[in-house]
Amino acid sequence: MTRTKKNPSQVISIVDVAKASGVSITTVSRVINKIGTVKEFNRVKVAKAIRDLKFQPSVFAQRLATGKSNVVALVIPRYEGVFYSFYALELIRGVGTMCEVLKLDLLLHITDARTPLSLRGVGGVIFSDIIGNRAQLEDALAKNMPCVVVNYYVNDLDVSCIAIDNAGGAENAVNYLVELGHRKIAHITGDITTQPAAKRLEGYRRALEKNGIKVREDYIFQTDYSRGAARSAAEKLFKSPDPASAVFVASDAMALEVMAVARELGKNIPDDLSIVGFDDNPSGLYGPVGLTTVRQPLIKMAEESVKELNRLIGLNKKSSKKILLPAEMVIRESCKPH
Amino acid sequence: MTRTKKNPSQVISIVDVAKASGVSITTVSRVINKIGTVKEFNRVKVAKAIRDLKFQPSVFAQRLATGKSNVVALVIPRYEGVFYSFYALELIRGVGTMCEVLKLDLLLHITDARTPLSLRGVGGVIFSDIIGNRAQLEDALAKNMPCVVVNYYVNDLDVSCIAIDNAGGAENAVNYLVELGHRKIAHITGDITTQPAAKRLEGYRRALEKNGIKVREDYIFQTDYSRGAARSAAEKLFKSPDPASAVFVASDAMALEVMAVARELGKNIPDDLSIVGFDDNPSGLYGPVGLTTVRQPLIKMAEESVKELNRLIGLNKKSSKKILLPAEMVIRESCKPH
DNA sequence: CCTGTTTCTACAACCTGTTGTATATTATTG
DNA sequence: CAATAATATACAACAGGTTGTAGAAACAGG
């Protein structure tokens, strides 16, 4: 059989549009990309042909020709902990929304931190948590790939980071408790191998020190963010011979669990214990007592990361920015003066 | 300025590999794609050149040349409810994992159901919930795009669906309660504009009817899956003059809230009320009383959807499959004989 | 009306692979 | 060893766009 003539596929191409509108493909390309000058008369004809033929330029041809890709990869390690909370979901939602606004394609990499990323055809990368996959980040940077790290503040690399001021937020939370007259303030940490949890602990310590209150290690309960760990920490807390009058809990989900334990033990919140959480999880609104917490602007952080990445992709040189988003307190009813 | 010679970008291409190994680009292509026959001697030389030059073929050129794309789009409506639960997260995780296994690129579309999808350069689509975006699905089908619908059973379209047997699972749950001797069984529904919630309600009704128990509409509490709605349903349930002895709740998150309300009102689970949830949310394990529930194989459903889509992409003709995954009961301690 | 500009448009090279077909090489067989 | 078959490789067309450059059309001023 002789080689098929041409256009074996049914896809309509720029050539068809050119024929239909009686101009060259160059002109059609100009109209599509809104570059150069095209006579109004022709522009209209081409636009009509595009509409009539329902022409959609092939992204592959475009990317091949220009060498540019509007594909953004979001890398989330397949690390279990990431999926404990709504964090990943909020992140994905925020990133996804902003990608749509900026006309970027969002490629999701739920990845084992050890296997190297391929990143073929990707124009930029957002790394969500740099726990085990720092090598992947360094690798991408070495390839001059525009990168943004979200929810982790990297000091020692020339890379853009968007994180939340966890230490500052924690400090505010504890200051608030101190202002209410509390001196015995406990802390239930998150998984302190993660930067946010470590920073919250750091903020807790700093606030106490600045207020001249000695840090008591027996008031610090380390957990892995899980509900079960929060429960046992709460039990220890209540059963302590010298119980704290207030507690700063590293996540709302855990704070709610502490409140549940309190109810079971017949304790009253906030009379017997003042509680401040962290995250501003919507669940904190329900229940008999609204949870005072530190609002974490997750969606904003996610959106900012895409904006920053888009900026980097637009630029052609390296340039990095470190952005720390403030975490503001949301006062509800779970604390009272001591 | 004269037109720059060639190879203006720094990217190494198949041509460089061909030169380095002293063969034609055809041969290199053969080696890359493992098709046709290549002399062992040359194969080794090419492989070495690829390794030395760190050559990675351009996906765009490949896709342009072959007309095939290994990009799979996952479409999730930006509908708030989707983000209430871990459902979206589990879905994304399952789909993402299987995409990695099958070497597919996962493109995420968090989309407004009204705006048409572009789907440029996409090889197949997974639609997650067809609540408002049925038009998008029909549109994709009309373009002969391989499609799979997940978590929704579409009867009237020739499209593959992977859903969970919500009605069957609900029926089992209610049967279990009946076997324990309960006759007054209430139901707290989810958002019945969603198919899973509607099917769970259907299963609840069917089980009662099959067991010769009259369905009491005042025992059916409709909610939107939210924690607040569950709370008020639970309050009504407990304060009813003729309270039910058991309740089937459409989600674990809500069932946990019902348990919390019970504790607050001084009621005992399972002595005063038997509860069955739905989902098998990991949170159901914590707390003083383990929640008996219906396990929803979300991850499996997500993974199956990718497999099915991959099958469809491989095929070149239309072909659809309807898969209903069973939902099995997980018996814990929240129910007792009546 | 002619010439110098300015504005448009077309040609063709190029981006980087894939693949049908023809040719060259090697192996098999009589 | 010649003839045929099988294997390996190269050539060049092709996928569907973008874009530098040169030439055509439109417009201005004299």
XYZ file of C-alpha atoms (C1' of nucleotides) in Angstrom:
736
model
C 0.000 0.000 0.000
C 1.274 3.414 -0.833
C 1.857 5.802 1.998
C -1.365 7.555 2.849
C -1.469 10.994 1.401
C -1.781 13.331 4.323
C -3.942 14.179 7.259
C -4.688 10.624 8.258
C -6.200 11.782 11.515
C -9.526 13.488 11.715
C -8.131 16.344 13.734
C -8.495 19.678 12.060
C -5.268 21.570 11.967
C -4.094 25.067 11.386
C -3.783 24.188 7.695
C -7.492 23.574 7.441
C -8.189 26.887 9.051
C -5.784 28.604 6.678
C -7.479 27.036 3.670
C -10.941 27.810 4.927
C -10.125 31.433 5.486
C -7.917 31.865 2.431
C -4.821 33.078 4.229
C -1.502 31.523 5.147
C -0.946 29.503 8.263
C 1.338 32.230 9.497
C -1.585 34.593 9.620
C -3.708 32.051 11.412
C -0.970 31.554 13.958
C -0.796 35.316 14.423
C -4.511 35.473 15.097
C -4.364 32.608 17.564
C -1.513 34.107 19.515
C -2.581 37.700 19.139
C 0.888 38.728 18.058
C 2.017 40.924 15.181
C -0.449 42.767 13.036
C -3.289 41.269 11.055
C -5.728 43.186 8.929
C -9.060 43.394 10.646
C -10.785 41.873 7.628
C -8.579 38.799 7.793
C -8.697 38.536 11.522
C -12.454 38.241 11.386
C -12.354 35.653 8.623
C -9.841 33.559 10.506
C -11.740 33.837 13.749
C -14.872 32.685 12.015
C -13.102 29.727 10.432
C -11.688 28.754 13.810
C -15.145 28.857 15.276
C -16.794 27.027 12.410
C -14.226 24.256 12.336
C -14.030 24.116 16.125
C -10.307 24.311 15.735
C -8.160 23.872 18.818
C -4.432 24.161 18.303
C -2.462 21.130 19.389
C -0.752 21.882 22.647
C 1.959 19.436 21.779
C 2.819 21.150 18.547
C 2.801 24.478 20.318
C 5.014 23.299 23.111
C 7.341 21.588 20.718
C 7.662 24.673 18.572
C 8.040 27.171 21.365
C 9.942 25.034 23.787
C 7.663 26.352 26.493
C 5.322 24.342 28.625
C 2.516 25.645 30.754
C 2.447 22.477 32.768
C 3.023 22.841 36.471
C 3.748 19.797 38.589
C 2.637 19.596 42.185
C 4.756 17.112 44.062
C 3.261 15.564 47.163
C 5.175 12.802 48.872
C 3.205 9.635 49.329
C 4.085 9.923 52.988
C 1.104 8.780 55.023
C 1.093 11.710 57.399
C 0.336 14.116 54.599
C -2.992 12.410 54.223
C -3.965 12.499 57.885
C -5.305 16.005 57.660
C -7.118 18.185 55.235
C -3.856 19.882 54.506
C -3.168 18.075 51.270
C -6.701 18.613 50.109
C -6.656 22.330 50.770
C -3.308 22.593 49.089
C -4.506 20.778 46.014
C -7.649 22.816 45.915
C -5.821 26.125 46.189
C -3.192 25.199 43.667
C -5.789 23.810 41.296
C -7.916 26.901 41.446
C -5.056 29.272 40.805
C -3.752 27.127 37.981
C -7.076 27.452 36.301
C -6.974 31.203 36.687
C -3.476 31.447 35.256
C -4.197 28.941 32.482
C -1.660 26.477 33.713
C -2.082 22.732 33.516
C -1.722 21.040 36.856
C 0.097 17.754 36.887
C -0.066 15.848 40.124
C 2.798 13.735 41.333
C 1.896 11.664 44.347
C 5.374 10.383 44.745
C 7.602 8.128 46.637
C 10.241 10.531 47.925
C 13.054 8.246 46.887
C 12.401 7.726 43.201
C 13.677 10.596 41.090
C 11.070 12.728 39.382
C 10.947 12.587 35.630
C 9.527 16.075 35.071
C 9.531 15.572 31.331
C 7.540 18.291 29.695
C 7.015 20.175 32.894
C 7.492 23.926 33.020
C 7.721 24.364 36.757
C 7.361 22.479 40.000
C 5.719 23.064 43.343
C 7.103 20.932 46.122
C 4.748 20.566 48.998
C 6.674 19.154 51.908
C 10.352 18.633 51.829
C 10.585 15.862 54.318
C 12.300 13.071 52.508
C 12.418 14.423 49.006
C 14.973 17.158 49.234
C 17.042 15.317 46.670
C 14.221 15.691 44.168
C 14.171 19.414 44.796
C 17.898 19.815 44.406
C 17.754 17.760 41.257
C 15.065 19.977 39.755
C 16.977 23.108 40.710
C 20.108 21.740 39.107
C 18.162 21.364 35.860
C 17.227 25.043 36.101
C 13.610 24.087 36.541
C 11.562 26.859 38.154
C 10.659 25.603 41.628
C 8.592 26.744 44.557
C 8.502 25.093 47.950
C 5.283 25.391 49.836
C 4.731 24.955 53.570
C 8.410 24.605 54.280
C 10.935 27.330 54.744
C 14.215 26.345 53.145
C 17.075 28.524 54.297
C 20.025 27.008 52.596
C 18.873 26.824 49.002
C 18.252 29.536 46.452
C 14.625 28.598 45.961
C 11.331 30.384 46.457
C 9.423 29.352 49.539
C 5.914 30.148 50.683
C 5.274 29.139 54.221
C 3.107 30.063 57.127
C 4.613 31.782 60.103
C 4.069 28.828 62.386
C 6.442 30.056 65.056
C 4.855 33.508 65.088
C 1.359 32.078 65.171
C 2.234 29.798 68.046
C 3.843 32.672 69.873
C 0.674 34.711 69.510
C -1.414 31.847 70.789
C 0.691 31.438 73.889
C 0.926 35.177 74.460
C -2.833 35.300 74.397
C -3.009 32.653 77.098
C -0.432 34.520 79.160
C -2.410 37.719 78.808
C -5.416 35.850 80.180
C -3.341 35.156 83.279
C -2.263 31.603 82.577
C 1.192 30.560 83.741
C 0.923 26.818 83.514
C 0.577 26.321 79.803
C 1.026 22.917 78.231
C 1.673 22.112 74.599
C 0.596 19.115 72.594
C 2.890 19.052 69.585
C 2.351 17.639 66.131
C 4.829 15.412 64.420
C 7.962 17.409 65.119
C 9.847 15.813 62.297
C 7.711 18.106 60.154
C 8.727 21.726 60.004
C 5.342 23.237 60.903
C 5.104 21.216 64.103
C 8.701 21.993 65.014
C 8.135 25.694 64.443
C 4.990 25.700 66.545
C 6.915 24.156 69.367
C 9.637 26.739 68.879
C 7.072 29.534 69.057
C 5.604 28.044 72.205
C 8.992 27.993 73.883
C 9.883 31.479 72.756
C 6.633 32.967 74.016
C 7.097 31.433 77.442
C 10.686 32.597 77.660
C 9.856 36.117 76.578
C 7.224 36.206 79.279
C 9.648 34.958 81.858
C 7.901 31.653 82.331
C 10.077 28.627 82.708
C 9.495 25.927 80.084
C 8.477 22.689 81.758
C 9.342 19.690 79.653
C 6.667 17.638 81.376
C 4.114 20.041 79.916
C 5.193 19.209 76.390
C 3.433 16.199 74.898
C 4.799 14.982 71.617
C 2.453 13.334 69.158
C 2.275 12.389 65.507
C -0.800 14.541 64.845
C -3.045 11.519 65.204
C -6.265 11.498 67.098
C -5.173 8.599 69.224
C -1.992 10.341 70.292
C -3.954 13.468 71.153
C -6.268 11.398 73.295
C -3.533 9.869 75.344
C -1.754 13.202 75.705
C -5.001 14.731 76.960
C -5.466 11.955 79.471
C -1.971 12.459 80.823
C -2.561 16.171 80.942
C -5.741 15.904 83.003
C -4.379 13.263 85.313
C -1.165 15.128 86.071
C -0.669 15.859 89.785
C 0.077 19.461 88.837
C -2.169 20.033 85.819
C -1.796 22.960 83.446
C -4.572 25.517 83.311
C -4.225 26.006 79.581
C -2.985 24.090 76.610
C -1.833 25.073 73.157
C -2.511 22.209 70.768
C -0.666 21.994 67.469
C -3.746 21.167 65.407
C -7.468 21.719 65.622
C -8.224 18.086 64.976
C -6.221 17.190 68.083
C -7.683 20.074 70.061
C -11.164 18.747 69.347
C -10.069 15.376 70.609
C -8.774 16.991 73.782
C -12.154 18.611 74.234
C -13.849 15.269 73.730
C -11.645 13.703 76.394
C -12.431 16.589 78.719
C -16.146 15.957 78.348
C -15.678 12.272 79.032
C -13.720 13.042 82.181
C -16.367 15.482 83.318
C -14.123 18.499 82.878
C -15.455 21.755 81.603
C -13.965 23.794 78.797
C -13.000 26.587 79.314
C -13.547 26.558 83.099
C -11.174 23.726 83.878
C -8.906 24.160 80.905
C -8.359 26.816 78.291
C -7.532 25.477 74.844
C -6.051 27.072 71.749
C -5.723 25.061 68.573
C -3.988 25.681 65.266
C -5.291 25.505 61.674
C -8.780 26.946 61.881
C -10.303 23.716 60.762
C -14.004 24.272 59.981
C -14.896 21.530 62.451
C -13.749 23.825 65.214
C -16.947 25.800 64.771
C -19.214 22.962 65.733
C -19.647 21.510 69.116
C -20.850 23.232 72.243
C -17.772 25.405 72.648
C -16.185 27.186 69.699
C -12.481 26.520 69.481
C -10.104 29.459 69.756
C -7.382 28.837 67.241
C -4.697 30.214 64.957
C -5.849 30.598 61.400
C -3.618 29.042 58.832
C -4.192 30.615 55.403
C -3.708 27.368 53.524
C -5.650 28.250 50.436
C -3.864 31.561 50.197
C -0.521 29.864 50.612
C -1.372 27.420 47.861
C -2.515 30.166 45.564
C 0.533 32.294 46.240
C 2.773 29.404 45.402
C 1.276 29.138 41.947
C 1.567 32.868 41.409
C 5.194 32.805 42.408
C 5.891 29.846 40.187
C 4.205 31.589 37.311
C 6.448 34.569 37.909
C 9.521 32.366 37.839
C 8.413 30.674 34.632
C 7.900 34.068 33.031
C 11.366 35.223 34.028
C 14.195 33.429 32.378
C 16.743 33.838 35.059
C 16.979 32.528 38.556
C 15.405 34.600 41.250
C 13.923 33.500 44.506
C 11.615 34.924 47.084
C 10.885 33.832 50.592
C 7.337 34.542 51.655
C 6.081 34.013 55.172
C 2.338 34.362 55.576
C 1.072 35.541 58.938
C -1.131 33.238 60.980
C -3.788 35.201 62.811
C -5.652 34.262 65.931
C -9.356 33.526 65.857
C -10.859 34.032 69.277
C -13.863 31.891 70.154
C -14.994 30.480 73.469
C -12.480 27.860 74.489
C -10.346 30.112 76.707
C -11.051 32.156 79.786
C -9.010 34.301 82.181
C -7.212 32.524 84.950
C 20.840 39.221 12.225
C 20.886 35.995 10.311
C 18.714 33.188 11.452
C 20.516 31.206 14.103
C 21.911 28.027 12.696
C 20.252 25.249 14.549
C 19.745 23.770 17.945
C 19.302 27.079 19.694
C 18.149 25.393 22.858
C 20.468 23.509 25.095
C 18.295 20.460 25.149
C 19.951 17.411 23.758
C 17.853 15.707 21.172
C 17.696 12.395 19.439
C 20.006 13.838 16.785
C 22.774 14.294 19.317
C 22.374 10.741 20.446
C 22.464 9.514 16.865
C 25.668 11.440 16.195
C 27.290 10.296 19.403
C 26.592 6.675 18.688
C 27.196 6.840 14.939
C 23.824 5.528 13.859
C 20.713 7.078 12.363
C 18.003 8.652 14.422
C 15.706 5.876 13.286
C 17.862 3.386 15.091
C 17.923 5.510 18.187
C 14.159 5.753 18.093
C 13.978 1.984 17.765
C 16.137 1.533 20.814
C 14.090 3.992 22.843
C 10.813 2.373 21.962
C 12.087 -1.179 21.929
C 10.437 -1.846 18.598
C 11.791 -3.479 15.478
C 15.189 -5.095 15.436
C 18.503 -3.511 16.311
C 21.843 -5.229 16.289
C 23.016 -5.882 19.800
C 26.258 -4.015 19.151
C 24.392 -0.883 18.142
C 21.814 -1.186 20.847
C 24.538 -1.064 23.463
C 26.255 1.900 21.855
C 23.014 3.837 21.683
C 22.064 2.960 25.232
C 25.432 4.195 26.398
C 25.084 7.458 24.468
C 21.638 7.986 25.961
C 23.035 7.462 29.397
C 26.101 9.627 28.836
C 24.150 12.510 27.376
C 21.331 12.090 29.884
C 18.986 12.163 26.970
C 15.270 12.250 27.660
C 13.021 12.258 24.614
C 10.668 15.202 24.401
C 7.211 14.072 25.365
C 5.756 16.775 23.176
C 7.528 15.580 20.076
C 6.523 12.037 20.882
C 2.912 12.916 21.403
C 2.847 15.055 18.318
C 4.354 12.318 16.223
C 2.273 9.475 17.542
C -0.917 11.363 18.162
C -1.146 9.569 21.461
C -1.124 11.136 24.866
C -0.589 9.389 28.135
C -2.167 12.251 30.006
C -5.186 11.412 32.075
C -7.381 14.162 33.432
C -9.176 13.796 36.723
C -12.146 16.116 36.854
C -13.409 17.130 40.261
C -16.123 19.731 40.468
C -15.244 22.694 42.604
C -18.427 21.934 44.483
C -17.831 22.594 48.159
C -19.372 19.369 49.382
C -16.720 17.332 47.663
C -14.208 18.865 49.982
C -16.100 18.221 53.188
C -14.848 14.710 53.517
C -11.739 12.754 52.851
C -13.411 11.396 49.793
C -11.676 13.686 47.331
C -8.358 13.098 48.971
C -8.645 9.344 48.881
C -9.770 9.527 45.302
C -6.844 11.668 44.295
C -4.454 9.482 46.165
C -5.741 6.277 44.610
C -5.839 7.701 41.122
C -2.416 9.255 41.525
C -0.856 6.060 42.731
C -2.264 3.970 39.924
C -1.282 6.560 37.347
C 2.263 6.277 38.525
C 2.128 2.519 38.195
C 0.718 2.681 34.684
C 3.058 5.482 33.629
C 0.275 7.918 33.024
C 0.486 11.616 33.695
C -2.251 12.844 35.985
C -3.739 16.199 35.148
C -6.041 17.633 37.742
C -9.029 19.725 36.831
C -10.674 21.288 39.831
C -13.457 22.708 37.809
C -16.502 24.785 37.834
C -19.120 22.410 36.489
C -20.485 24.988 34.100
C -17.428 25.988 32.117
C -16.641 23.511 29.357
C -13.487 21.471 29.735
C -10.729 22.124 27.284
C -9.154 18.666 27.415
C -6.519 19.701 24.928
C -3.806 17.120 24.830
C -5.589 14.774 27.152
C -5.787 11.089 26.364
C -8.586 10.141 28.712
C -10.760 11.536 31.459
C -11.958 10.397 34.845
C -15.033 12.202 36.069
C -15.437 12.014 39.773
C -18.941 13.143 40.594
C -21.501 13.878 37.982
C -23.574 16.292 39.918
C -23.676 19.375 37.822
C -21.186 18.525 35.155
C -22.982 15.950 33.115
C -22.697 18.252 30.136
C -18.918 18.070 30.373
C -19.113 14.296 30.323
C -21.422 14.177 27.336
C -19.199 16.624 25.561
C -16.123 14.496 26.139
C -17.951 11.380 25.000
C -19.070 13.150 21.859
C -15.437 13.846 21.066
C -14.722 10.127 21.393
C -12.560 10.797 24.394
C -12.121 7.720 26.576
C -14.030 8.428 29.784
C -14.618 6.761 33.113
C -17.060 7.914 35.735
C -16.142 7.162 39.277
C -18.449 7.050 42.302
C -21.539 7.494 40.211
C -23.492 4.898 38.353
C -24.695 6.292 35.057
C -27.393 4.139 33.508
C -28.326 6.043 30.441
C -24.959 6.660 28.827
C -22.551 4.298 27.146
C -19.720 5.081 29.516
C -17.674 3.060 31.950
C -18.594 3.532 35.583
C -16.915 2.384 38.746
C -19.049 2.860 41.783
C -19.559 1.415 45.196
C -22.650 -0.603 45.926
C -24.073 1.975 48.274
C -27.568 0.546 48.250
C -26.296 -2.958 48.942
C -24.009 -1.749 51.697
C -26.817 0.168 53.329
C -29.086 -2.842 53.060
C -26.505 -4.997 54.795
C -26.140 -2.447 57.554
C -29.856 -2.325 58.216
C -30.206 -6.095 57.939
C -27.531 -6.411 60.569
C -29.496 -4.171 62.904
C -32.666 -6.143 62.217
C -30.859 -9.384 62.973
C -29.853 -7.896 66.292
C -33.549 -7.499 67.023
C -34.008 -3.832 66.263
C -37.299 -2.771 64.725
C -37.158 0.969 65.250
C -34.276 1.930 63.021
C -33.661 5.537 62.075
C -31.541 6.854 59.233
C -29.508 10.022 59.035
C -28.949 10.628 55.341
C -26.164 12.457 53.552
C -26.786 15.026 50.901
C -29.361 13.141 48.888
C -28.737 15.215 45.812
C -25.592 13.100 45.569
C -26.006 9.591 44.264
C -24.208 7.780 47.095
C -26.446 9.349 49.724
C -29.562 8.669 47.676
C -28.551 5.038 47.182
C -27.860 4.584 50.872
C -31.321 5.850 51.639
C -32.719 3.501 48.999
C -30.913 0.555 50.585
C -32.222 1.539 54.000
C -35.792 1.575 52.711
C -35.397 -1.684 50.842
C -33.976 -3.515 53.836
C -36.830 -2.418 56.051
C -39.430 -3.402 53.475
C -37.880 -6.794 52.864
C -37.981 -7.385 56.594
C -41.591 -6.359 56.777
C -40.883 -3.247 58.799
C -42.839 -0.158 57.889
C -40.688 2.807 56.898
C -41.356 5.734 59.205
C -40.609 9.042 57.538
C -40.108 10.673 60.923
C -37.160 8.358 61.438
C -35.418 9.701 58.343
C -33.297 12.765 58.975
C -31.954 14.496 55.914
C -28.641 16.317 56.139
C -25.943 17.723 53.891
C -23.237 15.480 55.368
C -22.068 18.316 57.590
C -21.173 17.894 61.193
C -23.624 20.542 62.269
C -26.512 18.872 60.483
C -25.613 15.545 62.061
C -25.623 17.175 65.458
C -29.092 18.583 65.115
C -30.411 15.330 63.642
C -28.980 13.465 66.624
C -30.598 15.856 69.046
C -33.984 15.369 67.419
C -33.459 11.634 67.435
C -32.734 11.448 71.147
C -35.487 13.836 72.109
C -38.151 12.073 70.067
C -41.116 10.878 72.175
C -40.760 7.488 70.499
C -37.027 7.194 69.951
C -35.431 4.637 67.666
C -33.257 1.950 69.216
C -30.802 1.983 66.344
C -29.632 4.358 63.676
C -27.911 3.911 60.377
C -25.876 7.021 59.607
C -24.789 7.785 56.049
C -21.225 8.705 56.962
C -18.770 7.896 59.710
C -17.975 11.531 60.299
C -21.625 12.131 61.102
C -21.890 8.927 63.115
C -19.034 10.137 65.300
C -20.870 13.366 65.833
C -23.967 11.439 66.852
C -21.844 9.557 69.370
C -20.490 12.832 70.679
C -24.017 14.168 71.142
C -24.978 10.964 72.904
C -22.157 11.422 75.384
C -23.183 14.996 76.009
C -26.762 13.940 76.679
C -25.603 11.208 79.011
C -26.689 8.422 76.722
C -24.677 5.287 76.338
C -23.598 3.702 73.086
C -24.482 0.938 72.375
C -26.815 0.438 75.356
C -29.176 3.285 74.576
C -28.608 3.380 70.855
C -26.959 1.125 68.305
C -25.141 2.956 65.541
C -23.855 1.879 62.146
C -21.916 4.310 60.012
C -20.706 4.224 56.436
C -17.234 4.812 54.942
C -14.877 3.164 57.389
C -13.195 6.416 58.147
C -10.027 5.760 60.198
C -11.334 8.103 62.883
C -13.974 5.518 63.662
C -11.318 3.451 65.384
C -10.570 6.008 68.030
C -12.780 6.952 70.861
C -14.122 4.769 73.627
C -16.449 2.746 71.397
C -15.336 1.455 68.004
C -17.806 2.351 65.298
C -19.475 -0.448 63.383
C -19.604 0.659 59.795
C -19.747 -0.240 56.118
C -16.368 -0.207 54.460
C -16.163 1.779 51.309
C -13.218 0.661 49.171
C -12.383 4.158 47.963
C -8.777 3.593 47.095
C -9.654 0.462 45.213
C -12.390 2.286 43.351
C -9.976 5.035 42.399
C -7.380 2.564 41.253
C -9.870 0.552 39.248
C -11.001 3.671 37.473
C -7.507 4.322 36.202
C -7.109 0.725 35.096
C -10.355 0.861 33.224
C -9.434 4.141 31.602
C -6.110 2.706 30.588
C -7.920 -0.182 28.988
C -10.150 2.190 27.054
C -7.199 4.240 25.875
C -5.505 1.072 24.668
C -8.552 0.002 22.735
C -9.449 2.165 19.817
C -13.128 1.538 19.769
C -15.874 2.365 22.191
C -16.558 -0.130 24.882
C -17.901 0.404 28.324
C -18.052 -1.496 31.551
C -20.110 -0.948 34.641
C -18.348 -1.997 37.812
C -20.018 -2.046 41.194
C -17.673 -2.665 44.093
C -19.129 -4.357 47.146
C -19.206 -2.493 50.441
C -18.569 -4.832 53.336
C -19.561 -4.438 56.950
C -16.982 -3.898 59.640
C -18.354 -4.960 62.984
C -17.008 -3.121 66.017
C -18.706 -2.230 69.286
C -21.322 0.372 68.538
C -24.253 -2.050 68.205
C -25.870 -4.516 70.571
C -28.878 -6.843 70.468
C -32.214 -5.341 71.303
C 1.706 60.153 -10.224
C 5.990 58.620 -8.142
C 8.787 57.254 -4.344
C 9.605 56.163 0.519
C 7.409 54.139 4.464
C 4.655 51.438 7.034
C 1.677 47.583 7.532
C 0.538 42.829 6.132
C 1.222 38.475 4.553
C 3.586 34.356 2.698
C 7.417 31.309 2.368
C 10.086 28.027 4.328
C 13.086 26.540 8.045
C 12.651 24.700 12.431
C 11.122 22.335 16.917
C 11.881 16.745 18.003
C 10.354 12.620 17.437
C 7.877 8.381 14.606
C 7.403 5.356 10.877
C 6.625 3.458 5.854
C 9.617 2.123 2.415
C 13.838 1.312 0.206
C 18.382 -0.225 0.547
C 22.219 -2.556 2.534
C 23.904 -6.346 5.166
C 24.024 -10.797 6.748
C 22.350 -15.507 6.981
C 20.410 -19.583 4.839
C 19.925 -22.901 1.398
C 20.436 -25.624 -2.824
C 29.172 -19.977 -4.796
C 25.024 -17.988 -6.510
C 20.340 -17.134 -5.249
C 16.985 -16.313 -1.915
C 15.408 -15.046 2.560
C 15.890 -12.632 6.729
C 17.647 -8.980 9.339
C 19.335 -4.301 10.130
C 19.643 0.399 9.007
C 18.931 4.869 6.674
C 16.200 8.163 4.170
C 12.742 11.301 4.104
C 7.932 12.403 4.833
C 5.168 13.597 8.475
C 2.841 15.234 13.024
C 1.134 20.605 13.805
C 2.503 24.339 15.144
C 6.102 29.093 15.539
C 8.828 32.622 13.642
C 12.773 35.190 10.957
C 12.938 37.276 6.665
C 11.695 38.870 2.343
C 8.362 40.633 -0.607
C 3.559 42.631 -1.548
C 0.002 45.879 -0.539
C -1.452 50.108 1.430
C -0.539 54.633 2.585
C 1.924 58.940 3.020
C 4.193 63.063 1.366
C 5.935 65.818 -2.522
